[in-house]
Amino acid sequence: MNKLRETMMQDLARGGYAKRTQEVYLDSIRDFAKYHGQSPEDLGQKEIRQWADHLVGEGLSAQRLRQHYAALRFLYGKTLARPELVSFLSAPKEKKRLPVVLSVDEVAQVLQAIDVFKYRVLCATIYGTGLRVSEACRLQTGDIDAKREVIHVRNGKGGKERLVGLSPVLLKLLRLYWKVERPKAPWMFTSRSGGPLGRKTLSRVLALATERSGIQKRVTAHTLRHCFATHLIEQGTDLRVIQILLGHASIRSTTRYAQVSTGMIAKTKSPLDMLPTSN
């Protein structure tokens, strides 16, 4: 299994897969091998079907199932060159749910409830730029261009680079953070080991801060990204600009924020209001 894992890791790297995606795929195959107690090289379609049924029985979300299936398709389709074994796998459809969005005041309450300065600045950075959690956690000091007022996202989803805005408020906050914390180069937000912060720690911090603030919503780091996009829409920012800032490949991913923008919905005039009224 160790040799197979190393080969699959090399194939993923050659394919340009993001580091996080590589980790998810490798962990999935490890669990698959552990479930059967054998190397995937020695397993057939019968065992793959059993694993797929097991995953469905665990009640996993459609997103998690897609990740597990994608890992199997990569292993058997690419690394082992036996795509016929996984040809039956179909990506499950996910229920379309509206993202959780906070008001501006609620965002402020959550940020104020984070008692560790480092995490408060990290969350403010996500809200102020729309960065993905992984992008924010792996932000480097050299990515911040104060003169041009932009942040260079070097390893976005799919390996794509982009620029996002750097507001004067965020720049001031980052400079204060640098002065107080002196993070270990090259990372802006470092863990105790000196590497970039992990998303799991940030999730726990936000859950605690949300509880302290008394807000009855499930708030994650990705919620702050949702808030960034929705609040920009309510300010009148063009959807295509927001698409670029978020790094969305399709405008359809961006338009869903218009569905949760209470500002836009409230401004929409009902046809009932246009009916003539009688005296």
mmCIF file of C-alpha atoms in Angstrom:
data_model
loop_
_atom_site.group_PDB
_atom_site.id
_atom_site.type_symbol
_atom_site.label_atom_id
_atom_site.label_comp_id
_atom_site.label_asym_id
_atom_site.label_seq_id
_atom_site.Cartn_x
_atom_site.Cartn_y
_atom_site.Cartn_z
ATOM 1 C CA MET A 1 0.000 0.000 0.000
ATOM 2 C CA ASN A 2 2.891 2.383 0.729
ATOM 3 C CA LYS A 3 4.242 1.983 -2.807
ATOM 4 C CA LEU A 4 0.781 2.448 -4.317
ATOM 5 C CA ARG A 5 0.213 5.544 -2.180
ATOM 6 C CA GLU A 6 3.509 7.020 -3.353
ATOM 7 C CA THR A 7 2.665 6.318 -7.005
ATOM 8 C CA MET A 8 -0.788 7.867 -6.650
ATOM 9 C CA MET A 9 0.751 10.890 -4.928
ATOM 10 C CA GLN A 10 3.121 11.357 -7.858
ATOM 11 C CA ASP A 11 0.256 11.039 -10.358
ATOM 12 C CA LEU A 12 -1.779 13.648 -8.490
ATOM 13 C CA ALA A 13 1.182 16.022 -8.436
ATOM 14 C CA ARG A 14 1.753 15.533 -12.181
ATOM 15 C CA GLY A 15 -1.903 16.318 -12.774
ATOM 16 C CA GLY A 16 -1.528 19.655 -11.002
ATOM 17 C CA TYR A 17 -4.018 18.807 -8.255
ATOM 18 C CA ALA A 18 -4.068 21.187 -5.295
ATOM 19 C CA LYS A 19 -2.299 20.003 -2.153
ATOM 20 C CA ARG A 20 -5.558 19.874 -0.220
ATOM 21 C CA THR A 21 -7.192 17.758 -2.952
ATOM 22 C CA GLN A 22 -4.240 15.376 -2.907
ATOM 23 C CA GLU A 23 -4.617 14.931 0.849
ATOM 24 C CA VAL A 24 -8.376 14.306 0.588
ATOM 25 C CA TYR A 25 -7.942 11.698 -2.177
ATOM 26 C CA LEU A 26 -5.110 9.876 -0.409
ATOM 27 C CA ASP A 27 -7.001 9.802 2.902
ATOM 28 C CA SER A 28 -10.050 8.410 1.114
ATOM 29 C CA ILE A 29 -8.074 5.579 -0.480
ATOM 30 C CA ARG A 30 -6.413 4.826 2.861
ATOM 31 C CA ASP A 31 -9.870 4.415 4.440
ATOM 32 C CA PHE A 32 -10.969 2.249 1.495
ATOM 33 C CA ALA A 33 -7.983 -0.081 1.951
ATOM 34 C CA LYS A 34 -8.496 -0.177 5.724
ATOM 35 C CA TYR A 35 -12.180 -1.077 5.297
ATOM 36 C CA HIS A 36 -11.297 -4.192 3.265
ATOM 37 C CA GLY A 37 -7.978 -4.934 4.952
ATOM 38 C CA GLN A 38 -6.296 -5.266 1.567
ATOM 39 C CA SER A 39 -4.421 -3.159 -0.950
ATOM 40 C CA PRO A 40 -6.716 -1.617 -3.617
ATOM 41 C CA GLU A 41 -4.552 -3.353 -6.229
ATOM 42 C CA ASP A 42 -6.023 -6.670 -5.088
ATOM 43 C CA LEU A 43 -9.651 -5.518 -5.007
ATOM 44 C CA GLY A 44 -12.264 -5.640 -7.743
ATOM 45 C CA GLN A 45 -15.573 -4.012 -8.621
ATOM 46 C CA LYS A 46 -17.416 -6.097 -6.035
ATOM 47 C CA GLU A 47 -15.338 -4.590 -3.214
ATOM 48 C CA ILE A 48 -15.623 -1.100 -4.680
ATOM 49 C CA ARG A 49 -19.418 -1.435 -4.750
ATOM 50 C CA GLN A 50 -19.387 -2.587 -1.130
ATOM 51 C CA TRP A 51 -17.343 0.473 -0.162
ATOM 52 C CA ALA A 52 -19.696 2.770 -2.079
ATOM 53 C CA ASP A 53 -22.721 1.230 -0.330
ATOM 54 C CA HIS A 54 -20.965 1.646 3.010
ATOM 55 C CA LEU A 55 -20.324 5.351 2.353
ATOM 56 C CA VAL A 56 -23.963 5.946 1.408
ATOM 57 C CA GLY A 57 -25.061 4.084 4.531
ATOM 58 C CA GLU A 58 -22.905 6.390 6.642
ATOM 59 C CA GLY A 59 -25.150 9.281 5.598
ATOM 60 C CA LEU A 60 -22.349 11.349 4.094
ATOM 61 C CA SER A 61 -23.190 14.562 2.276
ATOM 62 C CA ALA A 62 -23.268 14.611 -1.512
ATOM 63 C CA GLN A 63 -20.071 16.655 -1.493
ATOM 64 C CA ARG A 64 -18.183 14.106 0.624
ATOM 65 C CA LEU A 65 -19.471 11.241 -1.531
ATOM 66 C CA ARG A 66 -18.254 13.030 -4.661
ATOM 67 C CA GLN A 67 -14.808 13.355 -3.097
ATOM 68 C CA HIS A 68 -14.650 9.644 -2.249
ATOM 69 C CA TYR A 69 -15.864 8.666 -5.729
ATOM 70 C CA ALA A 70 -13.407 11.043 -7.393
ATOM 71 C CA ALA A 71 -10.575 9.466 -5.392
ATOM 72 C CA LEU A 72 -11.605 6.001 -6.573
ATOM 73 C CA ARG A 73 -11.915 7.152 -10.182
ATOM 74 C CA PHE A 74 -8.451 8.685 -10.040
ATOM 75 C CA LEU A 75 -6.859 5.628 -8.427
ATOM 76 C CA TYR A 76 -8.371 3.071 -10.795
ATOM 77 C CA GLY A 77 -8.643 5.291 -13.851
ATOM 78 C CA LYS A 78 -5.189 6.877 -13.702
ATOM 79 C CA THR A 79 -2.787 5.176 -11.298
ATOM 80 C CA LEU A 80 -3.912 1.561 -11.806
ATOM 81 C CA ALA A 81 -5.187 2.046 -15.390
ATOM 82 C CA ARG A 82 -8.322 -0.018 -14.722
ATOM 83 C CA PRO A 83 -11.137 2.511 -15.349
ATOM 84 C CA GLU A 84 -13.715 -0.224 -16.063
ATOM 85 C CA LEU A 85 -13.809 -1.039 -12.343
ATOM 86 C CA VAL A 86 -15.222 2.381 -11.412
ATOM 87 C CA SER A 87 -17.294 3.111 -14.521
ATOM 88 C CA PHE A 88 -20.504 2.521 -12.532
ATOM 89 C CA LEU A 89 -19.831 5.391 -10.105
ATOM 90 C CA SER A 90 -22.015 8.460 -10.650
ATOM 91 C CA ALA A 91 -21.582 11.761 -8.847
ATOM 92 C CA PRO A 92 -24.543 12.226 -6.489
ATOM 93 C CA LYS A 93 -26.549 15.397 -6.874
ATOM 94 C CA GLU A 94 -26.458 17.833 -3.997
ATOM 95 C CA LYS A 95 -29.485 19.655 -2.688
ATOM 96 C CA LYS A 96 -29.247 23.323 -3.539
ATOM 97 C CA ARG A 97 -29.142 25.148 -0.225
ATOM 98 C CA LEU A 98 -28.805 28.868 0.213
ATOM 99 C CA PRO A 99 -25.598 29.923 1.988
ATOM 100 C CA VAL A 100 -25.782 31.255 5.544
ATOM 101 C CA VAL A 101 -25.169 35.001 5.527
ATOM 102 C CA LEU A 102 -24.736 37.395 8.447
ATOM 103 C CA SER A 103 -25.596 41.069 8.527
ATOM 104 C CA VAL A 104 -22.738 43.571 8.769
ATOM 105 C CA ASP A 105 -23.513 44.060 12.469
ATOM 106 C CA GLU A 106 -23.478 40.291 13.070
ATOM 107 C CA VAL A 107 -20.089 39.956 11.375
ATOM 108 C CA ALA A 108 -18.757 42.668 13.681
ATOM 109 C CA GLN A 109 -20.164 40.836 16.718
ATOM 110 C CA VAL A 110 -18.487 37.565 15.742
ATOM 111 C CA LEU A 111 -15.129 39.217 15.066
ATOM 112 C CA GLN A 112 -15.250 41.050 18.394
ATOM 113 C CA ALA A 113 -16.001 37.772 20.189
ATOM 114 C CA ILE A 114 -12.725 36.213 18.972
ATOM 115 C CA ASP A 115 -10.373 36.800 21.885
ATOM 116 C CA VAL A 116 -7.126 35.676 20.181
ATOM 117 C CA PHE A 117 -5.841 38.564 18.059
ATOM 118 C CA LYS A 118 -4.277 36.318 15.409
ATOM 119 C CA TYR A 119 -7.536 34.542 14.664
ATOM 120 C CA ARG A 120 -9.519 37.779 14.717
ATOM 121 C CA VAL A 121 -7.206 39.263 12.069
ATOM 122 C CA LEU A 122 -7.357 36.078 9.979
ATOM 123 C CA CYS A 123 -11.177 36.097 10.021
ATOM 124 C CA ALA A 124 -11.218 39.817 9.219
ATOM 125 C CA THR A 125 -8.942 39.072 6.257
ATOM 126 C CA ILE A 126 -11.333 36.424 4.921
ATOM 127 C CA TYR A 127 -14.318 38.741 5.317
ATOM 128 C CA GLY A 128 -12.446 41.728 3.876
ATOM 129 C CA THR A 129 -11.116 39.932 0.783
ATOM 130 C CA GLY A 130 -13.363 36.937 0.125
ATOM 131 C CA LEU A 131 -10.420 34.541 0.272
ATOM 132 C CA ARG A 132 -11.091 30.836 0.657
ATOM 133 C CA VAL A 133 -10.073 29.393 4.024
ATOM 134 C CA SER A 134 -7.107 27.533 2.542
ATOM 135 C CA GLU A 135 -5.981 30.655 0.677
ATOM 136 C CA ALA A 136 -6.124 32.813 3.806
ATOM 137 C CA CYS A 137 -4.353 30.258 6.009
ATOM 138 C CA ARG A 138 -1.517 29.966 3.492
ATOM 139 C CA LEU A 139 -1.194 33.684 2.857
ATOM 140 C CA GLN A 140 2.437 34.799 2.721
ATOM 141 C CA THR A 141 3.870 38.154 3.707
ATOM 142 C CA GLY A 142 5.179 38.663 0.180
ATOM 143 C CA ASP A 143 1.651 38.321 -1.224
ATOM 144 C CA ILE A 144 0.601 41.658 0.269
ATOM 145 C CA ASP A 145 1.260 44.598 -2.055
ATOM 146 C CA ALA A 146 0.543 47.719 -0.018
ATOM 147 C CA LYS A 147 1.530 50.120 -2.800
ATOM 148 C CA ARG A 148 -0.890 48.670 -5.330
ATOM 149 C CA GLU A 149 -3.481 47.936 -2.606
ATOM 150 C CA VAL A 150 -3.906 44.314 -3.642
ATOM 151 C CA ILE A 151 -3.223 40.829 -2.301
ATOM 152 C CA HIS A 152 -1.752 38.264 -4.685
ATOM 153 C CA VAL A 153 -3.452 34.873 -4.360
ATOM 154 C CA ARG A 154 -0.827 32.502 -5.745
ATOM 155 C CA ASN A 155 -2.369 29.092 -5.110
ATOM 156 C CA GLY A 156 -6.083 29.443 -5.597
ATOM 157 C CA LYS A 157 -8.493 26.641 -6.428
ATOM 158 C CA GLY A 158 -7.298 24.718 -9.453
ATOM 159 C CA GLY A 159 -3.857 26.288 -9.145
ATOM 160 C CA LYS A 160 -5.141 29.600 -10.506
ATOM 161 C CA GLU A 161 -3.687 32.953 -9.479
ATOM 162 C CA ARG A 162 -5.675 36.142 -8.985
ATOM 163 C CA LEU A 163 -5.598 39.532 -7.285
ATOM 164 C CA VAL A 164 -8.002 40.707 -4.585
ATOM 165 C CA GLY A 165 -8.367 44.166 -3.098
ATOM 166 C CA LEU A 166 -6.554 45.306 0.028
ATOM 167 C CA SER A 167 -8.655 47.874 1.865
ATOM 168 C CA PRO A 168 -7.012 50.609 3.968
ATOM 169 C CA VAL A 169 -8.718 49.214 7.088
ATOM 170 C CA LEU A 170 -7.375 45.714 6.454
ATOM 171 C CA LEU A 171 -3.897 47.021 5.631
ATOM 172 C CA LYS A 172 -3.800 48.932 8.906
ATOM 173 C CA LEU A 173 -4.966 45.840 10.793
ATOM 174 C CA LEU A 174 -2.366 43.591 9.113
ATOM 175 C CA ARG A 175 0.415 46.044 9.917
ATOM 176 C CA LEU A 176 -0.640 46.107 13.558
ATOM 177 C CA TYR A 177 -0.797 42.321 13.580
ATOM 178 C CA TRP A 178 2.707 42.097 12.096
ATOM 179 C CA LYS A 179 4.050 44.467 14.728
ATOM 180 C CA VAL A 180 2.455 42.552 17.601
ATOM 181 C CA GLU A 181 2.790 38.924 16.493
ATOM 182 C CA ARG A 182 5.910 38.897 14.298
ATOM 183 C CA PRO A 183 4.827 35.756 12.402
ATOM 184 C CA LYS A 184 7.481 33.380 11.148
ATOM 185 C CA ALA A 185 8.288 33.995 7.477
ATOM 186 C CA PRO A 186 7.087 33.304 4.903
ATOM 187 C CA TRP A 187 3.638 32.698 6.382
ATOM 188 C CA MET A 188 1.409 35.505 7.590
ATOM 189 C CA PHE A 189 -0.632 33.347 9.989
ATOM 190 C CA THR A 190 1.491 30.666 11.627
ATOM 191 C CA SER A 191 0.811 27.741 13.934
ATOM 192 C CA ARG A 192 2.926 26.857 16.943
ATOM 193 C CA SER A 193 5.138 24.689 14.739
ATOM 194 C CA GLY A 194 5.873 27.662 12.495
ATOM 195 C CA GLY A 195 3.837 26.395 9.550
ATOM 196 C CA PRO A 196 0.600 27.858 8.203
ATOM 197 C CA LEU A 197 -2.512 27.671 10.382
ATOM 198 C CA GLY A 198 -4.903 24.763 9.897
ATOM 199 C CA ARG A 199 -8.564 25.164 9.028
ATOM 200 C CA LYS A 200 -9.741 22.857 11.847
ATOM 201 C CA THR A 201 -8.388 25.188 14.512
ATOM 202 C CA LEU A 202 -10.084 28.140 12.860
ATOM 203 C CA SER A 203 -13.393 26.259 12.768
ATOM 204 C CA ARG A 204 -13.279 25.713 16.531
ATOM 205 C CA VAL A 205 -12.403 29.351 17.157
ATOM 206 C CA LEU A 206 -15.346 30.584 15.074
ATOM 207 C CA ALA A 207 -17.792 28.165 16.668
ATOM 208 C CA LEU A 208 -16.824 29.437 20.118
ATOM 209 C CA ALA A 209 -16.987 33.081 19.027
ATOM 210 C CA THR A 210 -20.445 32.574 17.507
ATOM 211 C CA GLU A 211 -21.675 31.047 20.751
ATOM 212 C CA ARG A 212 -20.270 33.970 22.729
ATOM 213 C CA SER A 213 -21.895 36.515 20.427
ATOM 214 C CA GLY A 214 -25.316 34.912 20.880
ATOM 215 C CA ILE A 215 -25.937 34.630 17.145
ATOM 216 C CA GLN A 216 -28.222 31.690 16.361
ATOM 217 C CA LYS A 217 -26.575 30.701 13.089
ATOM 218 C CA ARG A 218 -23.883 28.215 12.162
ATOM 219 C CA VAL A 219 -20.888 30.365 11.288
ATOM 220 C CA THR A 220 -17.794 28.951 9.604
ATOM 221 C CA ALA A 221 -14.851 30.606 7.921
ATOM 222 C CA HIS A 222 -16.600 30.017 4.591
ATOM 223 C CA THR A 223 -19.604 31.924 5.943
ATOM 224 C CA LEU A 224 -17.385 35.013 6.057
ATOM 225 C CA ARG A 225 -16.628 34.509 2.359
ATOM 226 C CA HIS A 226 -20.370 34.294 1.697
ATOM 227 C CA CYS A 227 -20.848 37.535 3.627
ATOM 228 C CA PHE A 228 -18.125 39.268 1.601
ATOM 229 C CA ALA A 229 -19.876 38.449 -1.684
ATOM 230 C CA THR A 230 -23.403 39.203 -0.472
ATOM 231 C CA HIS A 231 -22.483 42.527 1.112
ATOM 232 C CA LEU A 232 -20.691 43.590 -2.091
ATOM 233 C CA ILE A 233 -23.843 42.813 -4.075
ATOM 234 C CA GLU A 234 -25.872 44.942 -1.671
ATOM 235 C CA GLN A 235 -23.416 47.787 -2.287
ATOM 236 C CA GLY A 236 -24.087 47.537 -6.020
ATOM 237 C CA THR A 237 -20.849 45.828 -7.085
ATOM 238 C CA ASP A 238 -21.110 44.138 -10.493
ATOM 239 C CA LEU A 239 -21.483 40.355 -10.335
ATOM 240 C CA ARG A 240 -18.623 39.766 -12.774
ATOM 241 C CA VAL A 241 -16.280 41.780 -10.576
ATOM 242 C CA ILE A 242 -17.315 39.659 -7.597
ATOM 243 C CA GLN A 243 -16.792 36.525 -9.691
ATOM 244 C CA ILE A 244 -13.179 37.552 -10.350
ATOM 245 C CA LEU A 245 -12.549 38.467 -6.719
ATOM 246 C CA LEU A 246 -13.895 35.116 -5.506
ATOM 247 C CA GLY A 247 -12.034 33.144 -8.167
ATOM 248 C CA HIS A 248 -15.192 31.464 -9.488
ATOM 249 C CA ALA A 249 -14.794 29.685 -12.814
ATOM 250 C CA SER A 250 -18.487 30.191 -13.613
ATOM 251 C CA ILE A 251 -20.736 33.211 -13.029
ATOM 252 C CA ARG A 252 -23.439 30.766 -11.908
ATOM 253 C CA SER A 253 -21.508 30.143 -8.709
ATOM 254 C CA THR A 254 -21.623 33.871 -8.002
ATOM 255 C CA THR A 255 -25.255 34.579 -8.840
ATOM 256 C CA ARG A 256 -26.520 32.499 -5.923
ATOM 257 C CA TYR A 257 -25.464 35.305 -3.584
ATOM 258 C CA ALA A 258 -28.107 37.505 -5.169
ATOM 259 C CA GLN A 259 -30.677 35.018 -3.814
ATOM 260 C CA VAL A 260 -29.690 35.755 -0.203
ATOM 261 C CA SER A 261 -29.155 39.491 -0.543
ATOM 262 C CA THR A 262 -31.916 40.951 1.626
ATOM 263 C CA GLY A 263 -30.956 44.400 0.399
ATOM 264 C CA MET A 264 -31.707 43.497 -3.224
ATOM 265 C CA ILE A 265 -34.853 41.589 -2.312
ATOM 266 C CA ALA A 266 -36.202 44.467 -0.202
ATOM 267 C CA LYS A 267 -35.577 46.953 -3.030
ATOM 268 C CA THR A 268 -37.478 44.831 -5.539
ATOM 269 C CA LYS A 269 -40.839 46.390 -6.245
ATOM 270 C CA SER A 270 -43.783 44.003 -6.076
ATOM 271 C CA PRO A 271 -46.181 44.149 -9.073
ATOM 272 C CA LEU A 272 -48.966 44.447 -6.482
ATOM 273 C CA ASP A 273 -47.673 47.921 -5.655
ATOM 274 C CA MET A 274 -48.171 48.982 -9.281
ATOM 275 C CA LEU A 275 -51.872 48.223 -9.347
ATOM 276 C CA PRO A 276 -54.132 51.298 -9.394
ATOM 277 C CA THR A 277 -55.847 51.934 -6.085
ATOM 278 C CA SER A 278 -59.441 52.938 -5.757
ATOM 279 C CA ASN A 279 -60.549 55.873 -3.578
#
